[in-house]
């Protein structure tokens, strides 16, 4: 299955997207269109986001103070139409 999870906030959209990077299946965490990190699984990406352990968005948004859903099942999953 390919696609991405997303969460809309008042500050902008977060996206956890599955991708193929350097010959491996990986997950990239985005705020808006800006990548904040690359991880082995979507669960690890979300955990790092929740704990403020990602790159800081260029807008300076402090991720540690956001009320984001803490489980992927609370995010919206969008399947890739090209898969």
PDB file of C-alpha atoms in Angstrom:
ATOM      1  CA  UNK A   1       0.000   0.000   0.000  1.00  0.00           C
ATOM      2  CA  UNK A   2       1.326   3.455  -0.800  1.00  0.00           C
ATOM      3  CA  UNK A   3       0.059   6.851   0.153  1.00  0.00           C
ATOM      4  CA  UNK A   4       0.363   9.219   3.081  1.00  0.00           C
ATOM      5  CA  UNK A   5      -1.170  10.232   6.389  1.00  0.00           C
ATOM      6  CA  UNK A   6      -2.052  13.873   6.971  1.00  0.00           C
ATOM      7  CA  UNK A   7      -3.261  16.114   9.745  1.00  0.00           C
ATOM      8  CA  UNK A   8      -4.587  19.634   9.212  1.00  0.00           C
ATOM      9  CA  UNK A   9      -3.878  22.116  12.001  1.00  0.00           C
ATOM     10  CA  UNK A  10      -4.478  25.847  12.377  1.00  0.00           C
ATOM     11  CA  UNK A  11      -0.755  26.286  11.682  1.00  0.00           C
ATOM     12  CA  UNK A  12      -0.697  24.158   8.501  1.00  0.00           C
ATOM     13  CA  UNK A  13      -0.699  20.585   7.215  1.00  0.00           C
ATOM     14  CA  UNK A  14       1.526  17.798   8.472  1.00  0.00           C
ATOM     15  CA  UNK A  15       2.092  14.830   6.192  1.00  0.00           C
ATOM     16  CA  UNK A  16       3.772  11.475   6.745  1.00  0.00           C
ATOM     17  CA  UNK A  17       4.505  10.087   3.287  1.00  0.00           C
ATOM     18  CA  UNK A  18       5.839   6.702   2.237  1.00  0.00           C
ATOM     19  CA  UNK A  19       8.583   6.888  -0.371  1.00  0.00           C
ATOM     20  CA  UNK A  20      11.479   4.966  -1.847  1.00  0.00           C
ATOM     21  CA  UNK A  21      14.812   6.576  -0.997  1.00  0.00           C
ATOM     22  CA  UNK A  22      18.266   5.197  -1.838  1.00  0.00           C
ATOM     23  CA  UNK A  23      16.764   1.824  -2.708  1.00  0.00           C
ATOM     24  CA  UNK A  24      14.865   1.493   0.592  1.00  0.00           C
ATOM     25  CA  UNK A  25      11.277   2.054   1.636  1.00  0.00           C
ATOM     26  CA  UNK A  26      11.289   5.108   3.892  1.00  0.00           C
ATOM     27  CA  UNK A  27       8.887   7.637   5.363  1.00  0.00           C
ATOM     28  CA  UNK A  28       9.300  11.410   5.106  1.00  0.00           C
ATOM     29  CA  UNK A  29       7.668  13.803   7.542  1.00  0.00           C
ATOM     30  CA  UNK A  30       6.546  17.127   6.034  1.00  0.00           C
ATOM     31  CA  UNK A  31       5.153  20.373   7.401  1.00  0.00           C
ATOM     32  CA  UNK A  32       3.408  21.985   4.471  1.00  0.00           C
ATOM     33  CA  UNK A  33       5.874  21.049   1.686  1.00  0.00           C
ATOM     34  CA  UNK A  34       8.983  21.224   3.847  1.00  0.00           C
ATOM     35  CA  UNK A  35      10.622  17.915   4.846  1.00  0.00           C
ATOM     36  CA  UNK A  36      11.343  17.663   8.571  1.00  0.00           C
ATOM     37  CA  UNK A  37      12.989  14.237   8.598  1.00  0.00           C
ATOM     38  CA  UNK A  38      13.238  10.768   7.079  1.00  0.00           C
ATOM     39  CA  UNK A  39      12.402   7.655   9.111  1.00  0.00           C
ATOM     40  CA  UNK A  40      12.085   3.888   8.830  1.00  0.00           C
ATOM     41  CA  UNK A  41       8.375   3.771   9.696  1.00  0.00           C
ATOM     42  CA  UNK A  42       5.386   6.087   9.919  1.00  0.00           C
ATOM     43  CA  UNK A  43       5.085   5.303  13.629  1.00  0.00           C
ATOM     44  CA  UNK A  44       8.658   6.475  14.276  1.00  0.00           C
ATOM     45  CA  UNK A  45       8.033   9.654  12.255  1.00  0.00           C
ATOM     46  CA  UNK A  46       4.925  10.433  14.310  1.00  0.00           C
ATOM     47  CA  UNK A  47       6.698   9.688  17.592  1.00  0.00           C
ATOM     48  CA  UNK A  48       9.554  12.037  16.694  1.00  0.00           C
ATOM     49  CA  UNK A  49       7.070  14.726  15.677  1.00  0.00           C
ATOM     50  CA  UNK A  50       5.072  14.412  18.908  1.00  0.00           C
ATOM     51  CA  UNK A  51       8.258  14.661  20.996  1.00  0.00           C
ATOM     52  CA  UNK A  52       9.698  17.606  19.048  1.00  0.00           C
ATOM     53  CA  UNK A  53      12.611  15.532  17.746  1.00  0.00           C
ATOM     54  CA  UNK A  54      12.494  16.614  14.085  1.00  0.00           C
ATOM     55  CA  UNK A  55      14.018  19.455  12.149  1.00  0.00           C
ATOM     56  CA  UNK A  56      12.340  22.774  12.913  1.00  0.00           C
ATOM     57  CA  UNK A  57      10.225  24.217  10.095  1.00  0.00           C
ATOM     58  CA  UNK A  58      11.795  27.271   8.477  1.00  0.00           C
ATOM     59  CA  UNK A  59       8.853  29.361   9.738  1.00  0.00           C
ATOM     60  CA  UNK A  60      10.094  28.715  13.300  1.00  0.00           C
ATOM     61  CA  UNK A  61       6.965  26.880  14.479  1.00  0.00           C
ATOM     62  CA  UNK A  62       7.610  25.172  17.842  1.00  0.00           C
ATOM     63  CA  UNK A  63       6.336  21.645  17.234  1.00  0.00           C
ATOM     64  CA  UNK A  64       6.474  20.649  20.902  1.00  0.00           C
ATOM     65  CA  UNK A  65       3.429  22.757  21.742  1.00  0.00           C
ATOM     66  CA  UNK A  66       1.031  21.456  19.093  1.00  0.00           C
ATOM     67  CA  UNK A  67      -1.933  19.301  20.033  1.00  0.00           C
ATOM     68  CA  UNK A  68      -1.430  16.648  17.347  1.00  0.00           C
ATOM     69  CA  UNK A  69      -3.072  13.204  17.309  1.00  0.00           C
ATOM     70  CA  UNK A  70      -0.610  10.746  18.814  1.00  0.00           C
ATOM     71  CA  UNK A  71      -1.652   7.635  16.853  1.00  0.00           C
ATOM     72  CA  UNK A  72      -1.701   7.154  13.085  1.00  0.00           C
ATOM     73  CA  UNK A  73      -5.266   5.864  13.279  1.00  0.00           C
ATOM     74  CA  UNK A  74      -6.298   9.417  14.266  1.00  0.00           C
ATOM     75  CA  UNK A  75      -4.679  10.859  11.129  1.00  0.00           C
ATOM     76  CA  UNK A  76      -6.339  10.721   7.705  1.00  0.00           C
ATOM     77  CA  UNK A  77      -4.802   8.215   5.268  1.00  0.00           C
ATOM     78  CA  UNK A  78      -4.856   9.055   1.562  1.00  0.00           C
ATOM     79  CA  UNK A  79      -4.021   6.159  -0.755  1.00  0.00           C
ATOM     80  CA  UNK A  80      -1.839   6.902  -3.764  1.00  0.00           C
ATOM     81  CA  UNK A  81      -4.067   6.812  -6.837  1.00  0.00           C
ATOM     82  CA  UNK A  82      -1.109   5.697  -8.989  1.00  0.00           C
ATOM     83  CA  UNK A  83      -0.311   2.574  -6.974  1.00  0.00           C
TER      84      UNK A  83
END
